CSV table of C-alpha atoms in Angstrom, one decimal:
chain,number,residue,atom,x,y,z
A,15,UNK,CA,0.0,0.0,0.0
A,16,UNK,CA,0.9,3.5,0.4
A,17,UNK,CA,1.3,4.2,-3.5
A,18,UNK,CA,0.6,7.7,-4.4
A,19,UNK,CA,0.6,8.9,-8.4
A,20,UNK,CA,1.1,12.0,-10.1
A,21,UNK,CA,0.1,13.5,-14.0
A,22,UNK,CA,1.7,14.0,-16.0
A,23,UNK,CA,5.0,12.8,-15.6
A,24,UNK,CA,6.2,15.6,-17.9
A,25,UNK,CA,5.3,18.5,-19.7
A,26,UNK,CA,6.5,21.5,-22.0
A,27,UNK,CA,4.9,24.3,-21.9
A,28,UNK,CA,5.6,28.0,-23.3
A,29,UNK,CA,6.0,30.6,-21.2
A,30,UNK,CA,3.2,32.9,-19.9
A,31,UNK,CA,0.6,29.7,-20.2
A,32,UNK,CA,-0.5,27.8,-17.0
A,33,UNK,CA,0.2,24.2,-16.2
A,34,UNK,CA,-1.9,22.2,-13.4
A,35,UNK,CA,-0.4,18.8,-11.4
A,36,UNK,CA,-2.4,16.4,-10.1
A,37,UNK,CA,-1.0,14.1,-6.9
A,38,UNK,CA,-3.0,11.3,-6.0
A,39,UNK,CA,-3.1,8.9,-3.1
A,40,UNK,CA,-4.2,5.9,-4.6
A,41,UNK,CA,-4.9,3.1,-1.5
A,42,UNK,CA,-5.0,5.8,1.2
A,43,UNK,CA,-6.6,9.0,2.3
A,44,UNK,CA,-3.7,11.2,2.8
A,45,UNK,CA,-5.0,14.2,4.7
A,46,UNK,CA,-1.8,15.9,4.3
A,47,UNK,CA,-0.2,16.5,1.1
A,48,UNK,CA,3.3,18.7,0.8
A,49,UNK,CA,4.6,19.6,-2.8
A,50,UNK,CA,8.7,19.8,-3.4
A,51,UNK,CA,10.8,21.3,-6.0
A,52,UNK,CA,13.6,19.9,-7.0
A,53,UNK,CA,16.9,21.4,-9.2
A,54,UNK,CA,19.5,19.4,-10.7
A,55,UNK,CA,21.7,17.8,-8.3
A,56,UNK,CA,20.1,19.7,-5.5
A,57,UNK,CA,17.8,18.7,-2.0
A,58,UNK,CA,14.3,18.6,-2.2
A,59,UNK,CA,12.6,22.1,-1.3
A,60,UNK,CA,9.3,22.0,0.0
A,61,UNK,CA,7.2,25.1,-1.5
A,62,UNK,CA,4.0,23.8,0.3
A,63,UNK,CA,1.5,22.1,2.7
A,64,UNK,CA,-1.8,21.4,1.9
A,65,UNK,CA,-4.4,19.8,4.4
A,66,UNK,CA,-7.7,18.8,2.8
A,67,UNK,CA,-10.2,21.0,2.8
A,68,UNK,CA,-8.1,24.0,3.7
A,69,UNK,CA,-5.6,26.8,2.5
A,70,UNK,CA,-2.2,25.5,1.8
A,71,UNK,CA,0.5,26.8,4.1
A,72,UNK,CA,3.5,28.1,2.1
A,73,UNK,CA,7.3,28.0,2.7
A,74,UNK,CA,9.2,31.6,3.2
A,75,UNK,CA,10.0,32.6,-0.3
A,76,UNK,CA,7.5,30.2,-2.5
A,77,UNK,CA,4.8,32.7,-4.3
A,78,UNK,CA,1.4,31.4,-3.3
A,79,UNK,CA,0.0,33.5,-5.6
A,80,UNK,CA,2.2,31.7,-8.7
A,81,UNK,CA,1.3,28.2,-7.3
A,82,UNK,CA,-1.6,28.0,-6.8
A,83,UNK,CA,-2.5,24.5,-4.8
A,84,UNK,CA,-5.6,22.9,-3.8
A,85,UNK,CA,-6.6,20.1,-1.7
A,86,UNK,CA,-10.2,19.0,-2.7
A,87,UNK,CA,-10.4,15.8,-1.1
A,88,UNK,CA,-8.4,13.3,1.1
A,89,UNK,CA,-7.2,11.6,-2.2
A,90,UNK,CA,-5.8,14.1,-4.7
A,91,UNK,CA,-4.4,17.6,-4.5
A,92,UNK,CA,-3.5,19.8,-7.6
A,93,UNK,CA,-0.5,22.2,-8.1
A,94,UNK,CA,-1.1,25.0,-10.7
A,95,UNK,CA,1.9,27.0,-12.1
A,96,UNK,CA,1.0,29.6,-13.8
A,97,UNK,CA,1.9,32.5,-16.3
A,98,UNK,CA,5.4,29.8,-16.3
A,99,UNK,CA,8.7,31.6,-16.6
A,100,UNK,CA,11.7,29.1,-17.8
A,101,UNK,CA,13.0,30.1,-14.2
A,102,UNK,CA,9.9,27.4,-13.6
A,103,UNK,CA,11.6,24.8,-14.9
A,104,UNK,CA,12.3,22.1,-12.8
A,105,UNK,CA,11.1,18.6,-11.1
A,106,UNK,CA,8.0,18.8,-8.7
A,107,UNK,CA,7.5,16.6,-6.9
A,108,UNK,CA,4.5,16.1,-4.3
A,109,UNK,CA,3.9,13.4,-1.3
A,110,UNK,CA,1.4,12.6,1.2
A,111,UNK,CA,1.1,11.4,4.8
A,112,UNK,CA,-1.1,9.3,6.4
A,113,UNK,CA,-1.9,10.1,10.1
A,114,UNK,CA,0.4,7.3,11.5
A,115,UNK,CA,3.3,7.3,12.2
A,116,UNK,CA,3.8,11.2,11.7
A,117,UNK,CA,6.8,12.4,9.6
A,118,UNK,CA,6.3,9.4,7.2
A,119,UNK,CA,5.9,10.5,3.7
A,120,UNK,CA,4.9,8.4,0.6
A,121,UNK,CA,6.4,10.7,-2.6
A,122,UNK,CA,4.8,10.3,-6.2
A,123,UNK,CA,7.0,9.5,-9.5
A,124,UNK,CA,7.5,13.5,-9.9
A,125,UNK,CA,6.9,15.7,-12.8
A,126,UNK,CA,9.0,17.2,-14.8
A,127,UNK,CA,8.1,20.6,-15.8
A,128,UNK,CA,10.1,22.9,-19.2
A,129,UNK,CA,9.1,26.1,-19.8
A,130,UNK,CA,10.5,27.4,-23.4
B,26,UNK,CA,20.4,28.1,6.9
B,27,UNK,CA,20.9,24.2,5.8
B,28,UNK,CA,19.8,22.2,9.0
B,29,UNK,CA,20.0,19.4,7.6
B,30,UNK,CA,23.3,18.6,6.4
B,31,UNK,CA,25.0,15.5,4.2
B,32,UNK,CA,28.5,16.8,3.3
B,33,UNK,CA,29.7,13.9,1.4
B,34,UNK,CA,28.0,14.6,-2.0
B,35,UNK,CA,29.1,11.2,-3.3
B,36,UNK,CA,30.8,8.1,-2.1
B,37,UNK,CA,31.7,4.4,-4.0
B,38,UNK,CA,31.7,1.4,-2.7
B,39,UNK,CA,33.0,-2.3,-4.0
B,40,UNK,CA,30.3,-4.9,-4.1
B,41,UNK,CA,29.9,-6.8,-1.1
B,42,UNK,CA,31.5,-4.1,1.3
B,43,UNK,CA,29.9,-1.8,3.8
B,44,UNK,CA,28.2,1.8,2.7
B,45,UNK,CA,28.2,4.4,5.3
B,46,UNK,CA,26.2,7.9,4.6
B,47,UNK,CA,26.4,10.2,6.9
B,48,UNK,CA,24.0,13.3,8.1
B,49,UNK,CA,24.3,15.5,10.4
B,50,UNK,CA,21.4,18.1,11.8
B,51,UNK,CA,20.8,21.5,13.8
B,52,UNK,CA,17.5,21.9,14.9
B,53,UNK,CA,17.7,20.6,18.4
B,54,UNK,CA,13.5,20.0,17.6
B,55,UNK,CA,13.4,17.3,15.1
B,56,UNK,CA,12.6,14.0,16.6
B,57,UNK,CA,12.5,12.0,13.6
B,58,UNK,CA,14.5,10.7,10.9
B,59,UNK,CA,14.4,9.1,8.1
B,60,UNK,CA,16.3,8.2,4.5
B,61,UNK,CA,15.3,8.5,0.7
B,62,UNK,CA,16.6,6.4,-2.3
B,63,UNK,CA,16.1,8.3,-4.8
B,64,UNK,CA,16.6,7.7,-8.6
B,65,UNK,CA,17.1,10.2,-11.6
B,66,UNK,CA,13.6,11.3,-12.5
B,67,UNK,CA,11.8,9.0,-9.9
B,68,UNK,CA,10.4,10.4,-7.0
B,69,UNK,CA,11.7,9.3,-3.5
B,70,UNK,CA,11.4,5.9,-1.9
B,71,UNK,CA,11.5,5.4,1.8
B,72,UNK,CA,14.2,3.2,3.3
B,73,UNK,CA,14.1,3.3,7.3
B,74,UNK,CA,13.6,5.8,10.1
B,75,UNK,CA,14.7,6.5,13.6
B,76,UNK,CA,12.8,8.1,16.2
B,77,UNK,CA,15.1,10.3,18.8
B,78,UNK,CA,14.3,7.7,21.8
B,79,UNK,CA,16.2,5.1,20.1
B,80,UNK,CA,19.8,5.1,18.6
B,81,UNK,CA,19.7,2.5,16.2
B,82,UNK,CA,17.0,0.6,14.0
B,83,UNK,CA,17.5,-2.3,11.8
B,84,UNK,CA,16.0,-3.6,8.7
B,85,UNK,CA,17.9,-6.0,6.2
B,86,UNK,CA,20.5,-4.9,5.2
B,87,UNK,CA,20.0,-1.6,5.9
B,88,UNK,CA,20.8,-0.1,9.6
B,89,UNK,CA,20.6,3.9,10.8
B,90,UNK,CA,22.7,5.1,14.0
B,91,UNK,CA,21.7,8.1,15.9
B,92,UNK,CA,24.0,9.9,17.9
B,93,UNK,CA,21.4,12.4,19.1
B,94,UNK,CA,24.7,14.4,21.1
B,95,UNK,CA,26.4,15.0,18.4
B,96,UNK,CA,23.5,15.5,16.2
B,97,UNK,CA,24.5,13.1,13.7
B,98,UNK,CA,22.9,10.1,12.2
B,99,UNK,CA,24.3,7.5,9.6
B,100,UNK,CA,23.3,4.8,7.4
B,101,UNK,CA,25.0,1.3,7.0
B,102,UNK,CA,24.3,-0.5,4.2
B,103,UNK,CA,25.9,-4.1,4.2
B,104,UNK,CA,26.5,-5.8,1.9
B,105,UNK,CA,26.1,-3.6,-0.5
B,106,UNK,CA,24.9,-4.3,-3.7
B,107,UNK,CA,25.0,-2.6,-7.8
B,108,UNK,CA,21.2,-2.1,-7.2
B,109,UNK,CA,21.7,0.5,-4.4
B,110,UNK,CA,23.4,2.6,-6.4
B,111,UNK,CA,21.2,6.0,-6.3
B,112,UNK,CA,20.7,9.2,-4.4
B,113,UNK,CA,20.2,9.1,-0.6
B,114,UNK,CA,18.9,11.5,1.5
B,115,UNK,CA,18.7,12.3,4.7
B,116,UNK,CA,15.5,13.9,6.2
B,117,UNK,CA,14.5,15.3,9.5
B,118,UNK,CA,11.5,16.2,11.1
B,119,UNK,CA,10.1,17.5,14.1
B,120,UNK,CA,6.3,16.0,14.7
B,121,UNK,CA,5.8,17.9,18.2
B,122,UNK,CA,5.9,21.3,16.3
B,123,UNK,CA,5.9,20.5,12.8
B,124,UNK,CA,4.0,17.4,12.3
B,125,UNK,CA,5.1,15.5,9.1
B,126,UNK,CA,6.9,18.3,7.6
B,127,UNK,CA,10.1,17.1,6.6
B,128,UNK,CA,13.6,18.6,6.1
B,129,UNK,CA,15.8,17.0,3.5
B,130,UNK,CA,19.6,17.1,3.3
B,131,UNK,CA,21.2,17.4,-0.1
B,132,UNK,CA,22.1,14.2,-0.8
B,133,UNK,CA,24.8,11.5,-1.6
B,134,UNK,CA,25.3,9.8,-4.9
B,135,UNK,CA,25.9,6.3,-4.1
B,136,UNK,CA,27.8,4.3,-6.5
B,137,UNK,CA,28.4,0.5,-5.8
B,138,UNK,CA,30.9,-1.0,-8.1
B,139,UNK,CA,30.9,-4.7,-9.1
């Protein structure tokens, strides 16, 4: 169990258009979903935690405003970047928790996002 | 400010030895711990954890030390094998103030030679 799916995989985009990511937890309800960032050869960044059913709390720095995130239900939560920059480019990446134990995350496959 | 940090941004092993990857941590808060193999364009798979009232944990072949004074945490893997070869990361959180938000270090390629 504890497999959790994201779409698409990867995308191209040109810049100024708007490109949604969709996490899903597929054999769990993951009430808590967090969304990463990831460069080349670089940590894992988290932008953002959503909770279902409320607003997603953003890290210092990450424009809530640019991605946009929402948390509809206990299975799927969407990431929307939009009017992408190629300063967008990168891999996101999104996970989800169940309630127990807390600080275990199960990650999706990742998307990888170009802006031209 | 990096508080979670893995310094050695690659190490390689010879098949059959041990792998050691080391972390080490600031926040005096986190209380949990865990490491990610990760592969190029694959998201992150969870290995083992450690919670801070224990100081090591055990699972196959894999086994993570805490040393909770000096702020550090390793992982042993033994034998290693080709098929661990892959990013691992180090990740911290701190569930009494943070719940499952997690804080990752920046990694160590891992390259097992045959």
């Amino acid at each position: 169990g504890a497999v959790v799916s994201q779409h698409p995989s990867w995308v191209i985009c040109k810049s100024g258009t708007s490109v949604k990511i969709e996490c899903r937890s597929l054999d769990f309800q993951a009430t808590t979903m967090f969304w990463y960032r990831q460069f080349p050869k670089q940590s894992l960044m988290l932008m953002a935690t959503s909770n279902e059913g409320s607003k997603a709390t953003y890290e210092q720095g990450v424009e809530k405003d640019k991605f946009l995130i929402n948390h509809a239900s206990l299975t799927l939560s969407t990431l929307t970047v939009t009017s992408a920059h190629p300063e967008d480019s990168s891999f996101y990446i999104c996970s989800a928790s169940k309630d127990y134990p807390v600080g275990e995350q199960y990650f999706g496959p990742g998307t990888r996002l170009t802006v031209t | 400010d990096q508080q979670v940090k893995q310094n050695s941004p690659s190490l390689s092993v010879q098949e059959g030895r041990i792998s050691i990857l080391n972390c080490d941590y600031t926040n005096s808060m986190f209380d949990y711990f865990l490491w990610y193999k990760k592969y190029p364009a694959e998201g992150p798979t969870f290995l083992i954890s450690i919670s801070s009232i224990k100081d090591k944990n055990e699972d196959g072949r894999f086994t993570v030390f805490l040393n909770k004074s000096a702020k550090h945490l390793s992982l042993h893997i033994v034998p290693s094998q080709p098929g661990d070869s892959a990013v691992y990361f180090c990740a911290a959180s701190a569930r009494e103030t943070s719940g499952s938000r997690l804080t990752f270090g920046e990694g160590t390629q891992l390259t097992v030679n045959p």
